[in-house]
Structure formats: structure tokens, C-alpha cells
Coordinates of C-alpha atoms in Angstrom, one line a residue:
X1 CA 94.1 136.1 21.4
X2 CA 91.9 133.3 22.7
X3 CA 93.5 130.7 24.9
X4 CA 92.3 127.1 24.5
X5 CA 92.0 124.7 27.4
X6 CA 94.9 122.3 27.1
X7 CA 94.7 119.0 28.9
X8 CA 97.9 117.0 29.6
X9 CA 97.4 113.3 29.0
X10 CA 98.7 111.2 31.9
X11 CA 99.6 107.5 31.6
X12 CA 97.1 105.1 33.1
X13 CA 98.5 103.0 35.9
X14 CA 99.5 99.5 34.9
X15 CA 97.9 96.4 36.5
X16 CA 101.3 95.5 37.9
X17 CA 101.6 98.8 39.7
X18 CA 98.2 98.3 41.4
X19 CA 99.1 94.8 42.3
X20 CA 102.5 95.9 43.8
X21 CA 100.7 98.1 46.4
X22 CA 99.4 94.9 48.1
X23 CA 102.7 93.1 48.1
X24 CA 105.1 93.2 51.1
X25 CA 108.1 95.5 50.7
X26 CA 110.4 93.0 52.5
X27 CA 110.6 89.4 53.5
X28 CA 111.1 87.7 56.9
X29 CA 109.6 88.5 60.3
X30 CA 108.3 92.0 60.6
X31 CA 109.1 93.6 63.9
X32 CA 106.4 95.8 65.3
X33 CA 107.4 98.9 67.2
X34 CA 105.8 99.9 70.5
X35 CA 104.3 103.4 70.8
X36 CA 105.5 103.9 74.4
X37 CA 104.0 107.4 74.8
X38 CA 100.6 106.3 73.7
X39 CA 100.6 103.3 76.0
X40 CA 101.7 105.5 78.9
X41 CA 98.9 108.0 78.2
X42 CA 96.4 105.2 78.1
X43 CA 97.4 103.9 81.5
X44 CA 97.4 107.4 83.1
X45 CA 94.9 107.9 85.8
X46 CA 92.3 110.5 85.3
X47 CA 90.7 110.5 88.8
X48 CA 91.4 113.3 91.2
X49 CA 93.9 112.7 94.0
X50 CA 92.0 114.4 96.8
X51 CA 88.5 114.1 97.8
X52 CA 86.1 117.0 97.1
X53 CA 85.2 117.3 100.8
X54 CA 88.8 117.8 101.9
X55 CA 89.4 120.3 99.1
X56 CA 86.4 122.4 100.2
X57 CA 87.3 122.1 103.9
X58 CA 90.8 123.4 103.2
X59 CA 89.4 126.3 101.1
X60 CA 87.0 127.3 104.0
X61 CA 89.9 127.2 106.5
X62 CA 92.0 129.5 104.4
X63 CA 89.0 131.8 103.8
X64 CA 88.6 132.2 107.6
X65 CA 92.3 132.9 108.1
X66 CA 92.7 135.3 105.2
X67 CA 90.4 138.3 104.8
X68 CA 92.0 139.7 101.7
X69 CA 90.8 138.1 98.5
X70 CA 94.2 138.5 96.8
X71 CA 95.9 136.6 99.6
X72 CA 93.4 133.8 99.3
X73 CA 94.1 133.5 95.6
X74 CA 97.9 133.4 96.2
X75 CA 97.3 130.7 98.9
X76 CA 95.2 128.6 96.5
X77 CA 97.9 128.9 93.8
X78 CA 100.6 127.8 96.3
X79 CA 98.4 124.8 97.3
X80 CA 98.0 123.8 93.7
X81 CA 101.8 123.9 93.3
X82 CA 102.2 121.8 96.4
X83 CA 99.7 119.3 95.1
X84 CA 101.7 118.9 91.9
X85 CA 104.8 118.3 93.9
X86 CA 103.0 115.7 95.9
X87 CA 101.8 113.9 92.8
X88 CA 105.4 113.6 91.7
X89 CA 106.5 112.5 95.2
X90 CA 104.2 109.4 95.2
X91 CA 104.1 106.9 92.3
X92 CA 100.3 107.1 91.7
X93 CA 100.0 108.9 88.4
X94 CA 99.6 105.8 86.3
X95 CA 98.1 102.3 86.9
X96 CA 97.7 98.9 85.4
X97 CA 94.8 96.7 86.4
X98 CA 95.0 92.9 86.6
X99 CA 91.8 90.9 86.8
X100 CA 93.0 87.3 87.2
X101 CA 91.0 86.3 90.3
X102 CA 87.3 85.5 90.6
X103 CA 86.9 86.8 94.2
X104 CA 88.4 89.3 96.6
X105 CA 92.2 89.7 96.5
X106 CA 93.3 89.3 100.1
X107 CA 97.1 89.4 99.8
X108 CA 99.9 90.3 97.4
X109 CA 103.7 90.0 97.3
X110 CA 106.6 90.8 95.0
X111 CA 110.0 89.1 94.9
X112 CA 113.0 91.1 95.9
X113 CA 113.8 92.1 92.3
X114 CA 110.2 93.1 91.6
X115 CA 109.8 90.9 88.5
X116 CA 107.3 88.4 89.8
X117 CA 104.0 89.1 91.4
X118 CA 102.0 86.6 93.5
X119 CA 98.5 87.3 94.6
X120 CA 96.1 85.3 96.9
X121 CA 92.4 85.4 97.0
X122 CA 89.3 84.0 98.6
X123 CA 88.8 81.9 95.5
X124 CA 91.3 79.5 97.1
X125 CA 94.0 80.1 94.6
X126 CA 97.2 82.0 94.2
X127 CA 98.1 83.6 90.8
X128 CA 101.7 83.9 89.6
X129 CA 102.5 86.8 87.3
X130 CA 105.7 87.5 85.4
X131 CA 106.2 91.0 84.2
X132 CA 108.8 90.0 81.7
X133 CA 106.4 87.8 79.7
X134 CA 103.5 90.2 79.7
X135 CA 102.4 92.6 77.0
X136 CA 99.8 95.4 77.1
X137 CA 97.2 93.0 75.6
X138 CA 98.2 89.8 77.6
X139 CA 97.8 90.9 81.2
X140 CA 97.3 87.5 82.7
X141 CA 98.9 85.1 85.2
X142 CA 101.1 82.4 83.8
X143 CA 100.1 79.9 86.5
X144 CA 97.3 79.3 89.0
X145 CA 98.0 77.2 92.1
X146 CA 95.6 75.8 94.7
X147 CA 97.9 75.4 97.8
X148 CA 95.5 73.3 99.7
X149 CA 94.5 70.8 97.0
X150 CA 95.7 67.3 97.9
X151 CA 94.3 65.4 94.9
X152 CA 92.3 66.5 91.9
X153 CA 88.8 65.2 92.7
X154 CA 85.4 66.6 93.4
X155 CA 85.6 65.7 97.1
X156 CA 88.9 67.6 97.8
X157 CA 88.7 70.6 100.1
X158 CA 89.8 74.1 99.2
X159 CA 90.5 77.0 101.6
X160 CA 90.9 80.7 101.1
X161 CA 94.4 82.2 101.1
X162 CA 95.3 84.5 104.0
X163 CA 98.8 85.5 103.3
X164 CA 101.6 85.1 100.8
X165 CA 105.1 86.6 101.2
X166 CA 108.4 86.2 99.3
X167 CA 111.5 85.6 101.3
X168 CA 113.3 89.0 101.2
X169 CA 116.7 87.2 101.4
X170 CA 115.9 84.3 99.1
X171 CA 113.7 84.8 96.0
X172 CA 113.2 81.1 95.6
X173 CA 111.0 80.7 98.8
X174 CA 107.4 81.8 99.1
X175 CA 105.5 81.5 102.3
X176 CA 101.8 80.6 101.8
X177 CA 99.3 80.7 104.7
X178 CA 95.8 79.4 104.0
X179 CA 92.9 78.7 106.3
X180 CA 94.5 75.4 107.4
X181 CA 96.7 74.4 110.4
X182 CA 99.6 73.8 108.0
X183 CA 101.7 76.5 106.2
X184 CA 103.6 75.8 103.0
X185 CA 106.8 76.9 101.4
X186 CA 106.6 77.1 97.6
X187 CA 109.2 78.0 95.0
X188 CA 109.0 80.7 92.4
X189 CA 107.0 78.4 90.0
X190 CA 104.4 77.3 92.6
X191 CA 105.8 73.9 93.4
X192 CA 105.7 72.7 97.0
X193 CA 109.0 72.6 98.8
X194 CA 107.9 72.1 102.4
X195 CA 104.7 71.6 104.2
X196 CA 104.9 72.0 108.0
X197 CA 103.4 69.4 110.2
X198 CA 100.0 69.6 112.0
X199 CA 100.0 69.4 115.8
X200 CA 97.9 67.0 118.0
X201 CA 94.7 68.7 118.8
X202 CA 94.0 66.6 121.8
X203 CA 96.9 67.9 123.8
X204 CA 96.1 70.7 126.2
X205 CA 99.6 72.1 126.6
X206 CA 100.5 73.9 123.4
X207 CA 104.2 73.6 124.3
X208 CA 104.0 69.8 123.7
X209 CA 102.5 70.0 120.2
X210 CA 104.7 69.9 117.1
X211 CA 102.6 72.3 115.0
X212 CA 99.5 74.4 114.9
X213 CA 96.3 72.6 116.0
X214 CA 93.9 75.0 114.3
X215 CA 93.7 77.6 111.5
X216 CA 96.7 79.8 110.8
X217 CA 95.9 83.5 110.3
X218 CA 99.2 85.0 109.0
X219 CA 103.0 84.7 109.0
X220 CA 106.2 86.4 108.1
X221 CA 109.9 85.8 107.4
X222 CA 112.9 86.5 109.7
X223 CA 114.6 89.8 108.7
X224 CA 118.1 88.4 108.9
X225 CA 118.0 84.5 108.7
X226 CA 116.7 83.2 105.4
X227 CA 115.7 79.8 106.8
X228 CA 113.5 81.1 109.6
X229 CA 109.8 82.1 109.5
X230 CA 107.0 82.6 112.0
X231 CA 103.3 81.8 111.8
X232 CA 100.4 83.0 114.0
X233 CA 97.4 80.7 114.6
X234 CA 94.0 80.7 116.2
X235 CA 95.4 78.3 118.9
X236 CA 96.9 81.3 120.8
X237 CA 100.5 80.5 119.7
X238 CA 103.2 81.9 117.5
X239 CA 105.5 79.2 116.0
X240 CA 108.9 79.7 114.7
X241 CA 109.9 77.3 111.9
X242 CA 113.0 76.2 110.1
X243 CA 112.3 75.5 106.4
X244 CA 114.8 72.6 106.5
X245 CA 112.8 70.8 109.3
X246 CA 109.1 70.4 108.6
X247 CA 108.4 67.8 111.3
X248 CA 108.5 70.1 114.3
X249 CA 108.7 73.8 115.0
X250 CA 111.9 75.5 116.3
X251 CA 110.2 77.6 119.0
X252 CA 106.7 77.9 120.5
X253 CA 105.4 81.2 121.9
X254 CA 102.2 80.8 123.8
X255 CA 100.1 83.9 124.4
X256 CA 98.2 83.8 127.7
X257 CA 95.1 85.9 127.6
X258 CA 93.9 87.7 130.7
X259 CA 90.3 87.9 129.6
X260 CA 87.9 86.2 132.0
X261 CA 86.2 83.1 130.5
X262 CA 88.7 82.7 127.7
X263 CA 90.7 79.8 129.3
X264 CA 93.9 81.7 128.8
X265 CA 93.7 81.6 125.0
X266 CA 93.0 84.1 122.3
X267 CA 93.4 84.1 118.5
X268 CA 96.5 85.7 117.1
X269 CA 95.5 88.1 114.4
X270 CA 98.8 89.6 113.1
X271 CA 102.6 89.2 113.5
X272 CA 105.6 91.2 112.3
X273 CA 109.3 90.5 112.6
X274 CA 111.6 93.4 111.8
X275 CA 115.2 94.3 112.3
X276 CA 116.6 97.9 112.3
X277 CA 118.7 98.9 109.4
X278 CA 121.3 100.3 111.8
X279 CA 122.8 98.6 114.9
X280 CA 120.1 97.2 117.2
X281 CA 118.1 94.2 118.2
X282 CA 115.3 92.8 116.1
X283 CA 111.7 92.8 117.6
X284 CA 108.8 90.5 117.2
X285 CA 105.4 92.1 117.6
X286 CA 102.0 90.4 117.5
X287 CA 98.3 91.3 118.1
X288 CA 95.5 89.1 119.5
X289 CA 91.7 89.0 119.4
X290 CA 91.5 90.0 123.0
X291 CA 92.8 93.5 122.1
X292 CA 96.4 93.0 123.3
X293 CA 99.6 94.1 121.6
X294 CA 102.6 92.0 122.6
X295 CA 106.3 92.5 121.8
X296 CA 109.2 90.0 122.2
X297 CA 112.9 90.3 121.6
X298 CA 113.6 89.0 118.1
X299 CA 116.6 87.0 119.2
X300 CA 114.8 85.3 122.2
X301 CA 114.2 84.1 124.7
X302 CA 110.5 83.9 124.0
X303 CA 109.4 82.6 127.4
X304 CA 108.2 86.0 128.5
X305 CA 107.3 89.0 126.4
X306 CA 109.4 92.1 126.7
X307 CA 106.3 94.4 126.8
X308 CA 102.6 93.9 126.6
X309 CA 99.6 96.3 126.2
X310 CA 96.4 94.5 127.2
X311 CA 93.9 97.0 125.8
X312 CA 95.6 98.3 122.7
X313 CA 92.4 97.9 120.8
X314 CA 88.8 97.0 121.7
X315 CA 88.3 93.4 122.8
X316 CA 86.9 91.0 120.2
X317 CA 87.8 93.2 117.3
X318 CA 90.1 91.8 114.6
X319 CA 93.4 93.8 114.4
X320 CA 94.7 92.6 111.0
X321 CA 97.0 95.6 110.2
X322 CA 100.4 95.6 111.8
X323 CA 103.8 96.9 110.7
X324 CA 107.1 98.1 112.1
X325 CA 109.2 101.0 110.7
X326 CA 112.6 100.5 109.1
X327 CA 114.4 101.8 112.2
X328 CA 112.5 99.5 114.5
X329 CA 111.2 102.3 116.8
X330 CA 107.7 102.8 115.5
X331 CA 104.8 100.3 115.4
X332 CA 101.5 101.1 113.6
X333 CA 98.3 99.1 114.1
X334 CA 95.0 99.2 112.3
X335 CA 92.3 97.7 114.5
X336 CA 88.7 96.5 114.0
X337 CA 87.6 99.3 116.3
X338 CA 87.9 101.8 113.5
X339 CA 91.2 103.3 114.7
X340 CA 94.8 103.5 113.6
X341 CA 97.4 103.9 116.3
X342 CA 101.2 104.3 116.4
X343 CA 103.4 103.0 119.2
X344 CA 107.0 103.6 120.3
X345 CA 108.9 100.4 121.0
X346 CA 111.0 102.2 123.6
X347 CA 108.0 103.4 125.6
X348 CA 105.6 100.6 124.9
X349 CA 102.7 101.6 127.1
X350 CA 100.5 104.2 125.5
X351 CA 99.8 105.1 121.8
X352 CA 101.6 108.1 120.4
X353 CA 98.9 109.1 117.9
X354 CA 95.3 107.8 117.3
X355 CA 93.0 108.6 114.5
X356 CA 89.6 107.3 113.4
X357 CA 89.6 105.2 110.2
X358 CA 86.8 102.9 109.1
X359 CA 87.8 99.2 109.4
X360 CA 87.0 96.4 107.0
X361 CA 88.5 93.6 109.1
X362 CA 85.1 92.3 110.2
X363 CA 84.5 91.2 106.6
X364 CA 88.1 90.9 105.3
X365 CA 90.4 90.0 108.2
X366 CA 93.6 90.4 106.1
X367 CA 93.1 94.2 105.8
X368 CA 96.6 95.5 106.4
X369 CA 98.6 98.7 106.9
X370 CA 102.2 99.2 105.6
X371 CA 105.1 101.6 106.0
X372 CA 106.7 103.0 102.9
X373 CA 110.2 101.7 102.1
X374 CA 111.8 104.7 103.8
X375 CA 109.2 104.7 106.6
X376 CA 108.4 108.3 105.7
X377 CA 104.7 107.4 105.0
X378 CA 102.1 104.9 106.0
X379 CA 99.8 103.2 103.4
X380 CA 96.4 101.7 104.0
X381 CA 93.1 101.1 102.2
X382 CA 89.6 102.2 103.1
X383 CA 86.1 100.8 102.9
X384 CA 85.3 103.1 100.1
X385 CA 88.1 101.9 97.8
X386 CA 90.6 104.8 98.4
X387 CA 94.3 104.6 99.1
X388 CA 95.4 106.7 102.1
X389 CA 99.0 107.8 102.4
X390 CA 99.5 109.1 106.0
X391 CA 102.1 111.0 107.8
X392 CA 103.7 108.7 110.5
X393 CA 104.1 111.6 113.0
X394 CA 100.6 112.9 113.0
X395 CA 98.7 110.3 110.9
X396 CA 97.3 113.1 108.9
X397 CA 96.5 112.3 105.2
X398 CA 99.2 113.4 102.8
X399 CA 97.7 111.8 99.7
X400 CA 94.3 110.2 99.1
X401 CA 93.4 108.7 95.8
X402 CA 90.5 106.5 94.6
X403 CA 91.5 103.0 93.4
X404 CA 88.3 101.0 92.8
X405 CA 85.6 102.3 90.4
X406 CA 82.5 101.1 92.3
X407 CA 83.7 101.8 95.8
X408 CA 84.8 98.3 96.7
X409 CA 86.9 98.0 99.8
X410 CA 90.6 98.1 99.4
X411 CA 92.0 95.1 101.3
X412 CA 95.8 94.8 100.9
X413 CA 98.5 97.4 100.0
X414 CA 102.2 97.0 99.3
X415 CA 105.0 99.5 98.4
X416 CA 108.0 97.8 96.8
X417 CA 111.3 99.5 97.6
X418 CA 113.3 98.6 94.5
X419 CA 110.8 99.3 91.6
X420 CA 109.0 102.1 93.6
X421 CA 105.5 100.8 92.7
X422 CA 102.4 100.3 94.9
X423 CA 100.3 97.1 94.6
X424 CA 96.8 97.0 95.9
X425 CA 94.2 94.3 96.1
X426 CA 90.5 95.0 96.2
X427 CA 87.3 93.2 97.0
X428 CA 86.1 93.4 93.4
X429 CA 88.8 90.7 92.5
X430 CA 91.1 93.3 90.9
X431 CA 94.8 94.0 91.5
X432 CA 95.9 97.6 90.8
X433 CA 99.5 98.4 90.3
X434 CA 100.3 102.2 90.7
X435 CA 103.5 103.6 89.2
X436 CA 105.1 106.8 87.9
X437 CA 107.1 106.9 84.6
X438 CA 109.6 109.2 86.2
X439 CA 109.9 107.7 89.7
X440 CA 109.3 103.9 89.0
X441 CA 111.8 101.6 87.4
X442 CA 111.2 98.2 85.7
X443 CA 108.2 96.2 87.1
X444 CA 105.1 97.1 85.0
X445 CA 106.9 99.8 83.2
X446 CA 108.7 97.2 81.1
X447 CA 105.3 95.9 80.0
X448 CA 104.5 99.2 78.3
X449 CA 107.7 99.2 76.4
X450 CA 106.6 96.2 74.4
X451 CA 104.4 96.2 71.4
X452 CA 100.9 94.7 71.8
X453 CA 100.8 91.1 70.8
X454 CA 99.1 90.6 67.4
X455 CA 96.2 88.2 67.8
X456 CA 95.1 85.7 65.2
X457 CA 91.6 85.5 63.9
X458 CA 91.2 82.0 65.4
X459 CA 91.9 83.4 68.9
X460 CA 88.5 85.1 68.9
X461 CA 85.8 82.4 69.3
X462 CA 83.1 84.8 68.0
X463 CA 84.7 84.9 64.6
X464 CA 85.2 81.2 64.2
X465 CA 82.7 78.4 63.3
X466 CA 82.4 75.1 65.0
X467 CA 82.3 72.6 62.2
X468 CA 81.1 69.7 64.5
X469 CA 77.4 70.1 64.0
X470 CA 78.0 70.3 60.2
X471 CA 79.6 66.9 60.1
X472 CA 82.9 68.3 59.0
X473 CA 85.0 67.6 62.1
X474 CA 87.6 64.9 62.1
X475 CA 86.4 63.6 65.5
X476 CA 83.1 62.7 64.0
X477 CA 84.5 60.1 61.5
X478 CA 83.2 56.6 62.2
X479 CA 85.9 54.1 62.7
X480 CA 84.9 50.8 61.1
X481 CA 87.2 48.8 63.5
X482 CA 84.8 49.4 66.3
X483 CA 86.8 52.1 68.2
X484 CA 83.7 54.3 68.4
X485 CA 82.7 57.5 66.6
X486 CA 81.3 60.8 67.6
X487 CA 83.0 63.8 69.1
X488 CA 85.7 62.7 71.6
X489 CA 87.4 64.6 74.4
X490 CA 90.8 66.0 73.4
X491 CA 92.4 64.1 76.2
X492 CA 91.3 60.7 74.9
X493 CA 93.9 60.5 72.2
X494 CA 96.3 59.2 74.8
X495 CA 95.2 56.8 77.6
X496 CA 97.4 58.3 80.2
X497 CA 96.4 61.9 79.6
X498 CA 93.8 63.3 82.1
X499 CA 94.1 60.4 84.5
X500 CA 95.7 60.0 87.9
X501 CA 98.0 57.1 89.0
X502 CA 94.9 55.2 90.2
X503 CA 93.1 55.6 86.9
X504 CA 90.7 58.3 88.0
X505 CA 89.9 61.3 86.0
X506 CA 91.9 64.5 86.7
X507 CA 88.9 66.6 85.9
X508 CA 86.4 66.5 88.8
X509 CA 83.5 67.5 86.4
X510 CA 83.9 64.3 84.4
X511 CA 83.0 60.9 85.8
X512 CA 85.5 58.1 86.0
X513 CA 85.5 56.1 82.8
X514 CA 86.6 52.5 83.4
X515 CA 89.5 51.3 81.3
X516 CA 88.6 49.2 78.3
X517 CA 90.0 45.7 78.1
X518 CA 91.5 44.4 74.8
X519 CA 88.5 42.1 74.2
X520 CA 86.1 45.1 74.6
X521 CA 87.9 47.2 71.9
X522 CA 88.1 44.5 69.2
X523 CA 86.9 41.0 68.4
X524 CA 89.9 38.9 67.1
X525 CA 89.8 35.5 65.5
X526 CA 88.6 32.7 67.8
X527 CA 91.0 30.2 66.3
X528 CA 93.9 32.5 67.0
X529 CA 92.8 32.9 70.6
X530 CA 92.3 29.2 71.2
X531 CA 95.7 28.4 69.7
X532 CA 97.8 31.1 71.4
X533 CA 96.1 31.9 74.7
X534 CA 96.2 29.0 77.2
X535 CA 92.9 27.8 78.8
X536 CA 91.0 30.4 76.7
X537 CA 88.3 27.7 76.0
X538 CA 87.4 27.5 79.7
X539 CA 85.2 30.6 79.4
X540 CA 82.5 28.6 77.5
X541 CA 82.6 25.4 79.5
X542 CA 80.4 24.2 82.3
X543 CA 82.6 23.7 85.4
X544 CA 80.4 20.8 86.7
X545 CA 80.7 18.8 83.5
X546 CA 84.4 19.5 83.3
X547 CA 84.9 18.0 86.8
X548 CA 82.6 14.9 86.2
X549 CA 84.7 13.9 83.2
X550 CA 87.4 12.8 85.6
X551 CA 85.1 11.0 88.1
X552 CA 85.5 7.5 86.5
X553 CA 89.3 7.9 86.3
X554 CA 89.5 9.1 89.9
X555 CA 87.6 6.1 91.1
X556 CA 89.8 3.6 89.2
X557 CA 93.2 5.2 89.6
X558 CA 93.0 7.6 92.5
X559 CA 96.0 9.9 92.9
X560 CA 95.8 11.0 96.6
X561 CA 94.0 8.0 98.2
X562 CA 96.0 5.2 96.6
X563 CA 98.0 4.4 99.8
X564 CA 94.9 3.1 101.7
X565 CA 92.9 1.9 98.7
X566 CA 93.0 -1.7 99.8
X567 CA 92.3 -1.0 103.5
X568 CA 89.5 1.4 102.8
X569 CA 86.2 0.1 104.4
X570 CA 83.2 -0.5 102.2
X571 CA 80.2 1.7 102.7
X572 CA 77.2 -0.2 104.2
X573 CA 73.8 1.2 103.6
X574 CA 70.7 0.4 105.7
X575 CA 68.3 -2.1 104.2
X576 CA 64.7 -1.1 103.6
X577 CA 61.8 -3.0 104.8
X578 CA 58.9 -4.1 102.7
X579 CA 56.6 -1.4 104.0
X580 CA 59.2 1.3 103.2
X581 CA 59.7 0.0 99.7
X582 CA 55.9 0.1 99.1
X583 CA 55.7 3.6 100.4
X584 CA 58.5 4.7 98.2
X585 CA 56.8 3.1 95.2
X586 CA 53.6 4.9 96.1
X587 CA 55.4 8.2 96.7
X588 CA 53.9 8.7 100.2
X589 CA 56.5 8.4 103.0
X590 CA 55.4 7.7 106.5
X591 CA 54.9 10.7 108.6
X592 CA 57.5 11.2 111.3
X593 CA 56.3 10.8 114.9
X594 CA 56.4 13.9 117.0
X595 CA 58.6 13.6 120.0
X596 CA 57.1 14.4 123.3

């Protein structure tokens, strides 16, 4: 039996069904969900942690020690397992890059909670970042502050920022040190709280000055007292300040250099104030340009140092890296002589360990070195853009990872103890925040838990059209009352917007536009002006004619000379002779005789 092909007729879709596919399924605000795993994978670092040279050198060492090939393979496998454990030990598996500066990032700090990041740069600004308000697509600073700007004008001076540091005991105080003799205390939002006074530069004895007389290089906070901080300057002094008294410092520590020809002065390059976590006295350590390393008792007196090493580093090299361990027993310095040294505060004479490490302080004086929160590791950058994590006992590299893509020098490093994240600042104006999803908490990790912000089409200037050249802009409408047409600046809609108290423009790129008088804006009725504005007609009168109108009245009825009017003598004029009258009529006066 032959089977016929049977086709089942299906109903055609209705127009309403096709239209329903484009309609929303629900009303109200649609909440977008964040794909956390995808965003974490996107921020994962793909670069190798160890340099190829070190890996090959280690392999060659093991080949020389092991003759059997099987033992070499087993050793390599154990090394790979150790490397994986090290990757988990340090929070460097993921990173987020912030590009909010225009020049090299010289300093960075986090508040004690780890929620607000402040960075300083050679572009003379500090940027304030809030992790709670960031999303994966909006990695930007919420405020930019110029700490040295006095007034917004083209002639104002700006200076690079050397050091910023949050108060570890008070999150509302931020110490800002720029290339000026005056340090500032700002709040969390960048507003100035205190600006310390400048000293008299004409005084020879630095003990008699009330503040620094030359540029400040760095500063730090007291480890126990929230109101005390210390600054180091190029005037060979350390000055201890109380934030509640900005008119004079609390203590002055004068460093006397022993270098011949220096006049007993040397620039102070770094300072650190630390207190041990256990029972013990705090110590204050500083370095100078003459190569000396000086230590004082943190509680005073500061008249004489407790210990001093004159040739800790090579003379006339900038030692910008200095830090003290959490127990207060170990000091690490990174000098401009391409060395890193560790010192024992109990035997403060000779270095414990010394290694060679290329320095970048000749170009970037704020190149620092830091202990980890537990003092089990030492962090520092390199001239090639790598992050070096060293062992404090031997200064051997435990972990080396590249940070910058083009080999720009790594200037500043910081390991925050609470959120367990590493912040680095590089010379290519980028700030890298390293973290681990398993080891780090909060900080930048809360950014990746948010959904990317949906951008409107008008946010992209390449997809919008400027209607001003087409004559469709509302600013191009001509006002018939004489207020002026054409495209106006957006600040012009209000007379007080964009101007200072003296009437000058807040934007230094725009010239000062004089304020317009009421008569320049409009031309009101003349009759109304003459009737309601007193003496308004005097603008069109001749002052000489206005005074001569009262000449006859002043002669007949004088107001001020009426008392001696009758006794006033009459003016007697000289009588002319006949010859003088004839000469006047002819217009040729007699020539005066020359006196001999």
C-alpha cells in the first residue's frame, strides 16, 4: 500500500504574538545581576610570577646537584607545588588598574578600614577614590585636589606631591606633604583642616624657627598619639607637630652633618616612627643625604640621638626607602647607591644583610620599601616595573612579579593589613591594586561584586551630534531685548557661577569679563530715568555752563562772603598810557627790555 506524504497544518503566528516578544515582561526598575566569576576571571593576572632568568638558574643549580634524571624531575615537580603555595600565600593573583593621574604616581595610602584610597602624583594633585561607589566600568576618582593651590588663577603655583598618609588612629586626618615648606592636614573629603606655619628663612639657628624654612621631603604619624605627626625637611631638621597648634611646632630635631664643607646641614630624605606591638619604647629613625642613619627614642628627649651611623649609605645619594618592623627591632633601608640593607636597633652599628638592588631614587625620590603587616616579608619596586617580595632575614627574593606592561619603574608600594591587598604606584601614571579572591577581603573585591553600570547613548560623544552648527541649539536664539545671542558658556546662566569673591573668573583659561552695568544691558525710557533717578540729567550737561549760571546770583547775594561785603576793598587796575593803548589797537605790544 502506497503511503502519501501528509503535512500537518500549523497555525500562523498572530501579529499580537510577534509584538509581545518586544514588550517587557514586568514593570518597574529592572535589577541587573553581576556575574562575579566572569569579572574575577577578567581581572586575573596572566603574567608569570618569576623571571625566566631565575627559573633557568634554579634549574641549572638542581641539575648540578642531582645526577639522576628522575630525581631532577621529582625536584621540579616539588618546586612547582611550592610555587603554587607561594601564589596562594601572597595576594598577587588578580589586579585592578586605576588610571586617574596624568603623571607618575609617587605615593599612595589607604584609610584604616581600607575603603578609601588616596594617591599623589607629580601632576601636583591628589586623587580620592571610594571603593564603595565604584563599579567595574566606573573606575575613577570622585575628587581631585590640588593641596598647594591658593587661588584659582593662571598665576598660582603648583607643586608635586611627595607623601600622603592617613592617620592610623583617626581616619578623618590625612597628612599631605608637597614640595613646599608647609605641610597640610586634610579630612577624608579633601578639605583643609590645618596648614602648618612656615619658618623664618633668615634665622641661622633652626631651633628658633617656628616651622620649616625650605622644602619638606616626607612625614609620618605618631604610632600611639593621634594628634602628633613629624615632618622631614631639606633644612636639616625634623619637626614634631601637634595638629591642634598650627602656629609653631612642638619639638625641633636638628641633624648636624659631619661632612666637611656642608656647614653642619644635610637634607633629610626619609623618616619613620614606629612602636612595637608588645611592651617596649617607640623609636624614631631618619636618613639624610650625607649617608647617615640616625635613631632617637620615640618618647624623647630629642636633644641627642640614641644611635647614629654616619656612612650607612654612600654620601650624596638619596635614601628614600625606610621602614621599621612591627616588633621595632629591624630597620630596612633602600639607598640611592643601589643597595638594600637591614639593621638591628639593638646593635645599631653595622648592617645585618646587604644586597644589590637597582635604585630609582635619583629620578623618583619617593621610591620606598615596606614591611608586610606581619613583618614576615619586605616589599619594594624595581626600575623594570617588577614587585619584589623579599625575606627579611636574608633579603632573598621570595616572589617577583611584573606590574607595569612597558617596564616603567615601580615607585611606591603598600600592603594594607586589614583588607590584605597590595597597592603600587608606577611612573606610567597607573595605580595597580593586587588582591586574591581567597585571601583578600573587601577593598576592590566589593567592586567586582557589583554589576557594570549601564551607560546611556548620550554618554558617548562619538554617538551624539552637536546641533549648534546647524542652528538648532537653544543657546543660539537671538534675544530681541539686547541680552546678546550666540553660544554662551554654561556658567553664564547665573552671574555668581564661575567667579571668585573679587569678580574674577574661576577658570584660569578664560579671561576676566567685566561685570555689565544695568545701563549696558538695556536702554530704558529717558523720561522714566529723569523722573525717578536724581541728578540723572547731569550726564549731558557742561559743567562750566552749569557753574556760570550762578555767577550773577553769587555776585549780588553772596552766601559765604556776606559778612565783609561792605568792607571789601575795591579792585584798582592800572591805567594805560596813550602809547600802550595805540599798541593794543595795532596789535603789536612793545618788546620787553632784556635785563642785564
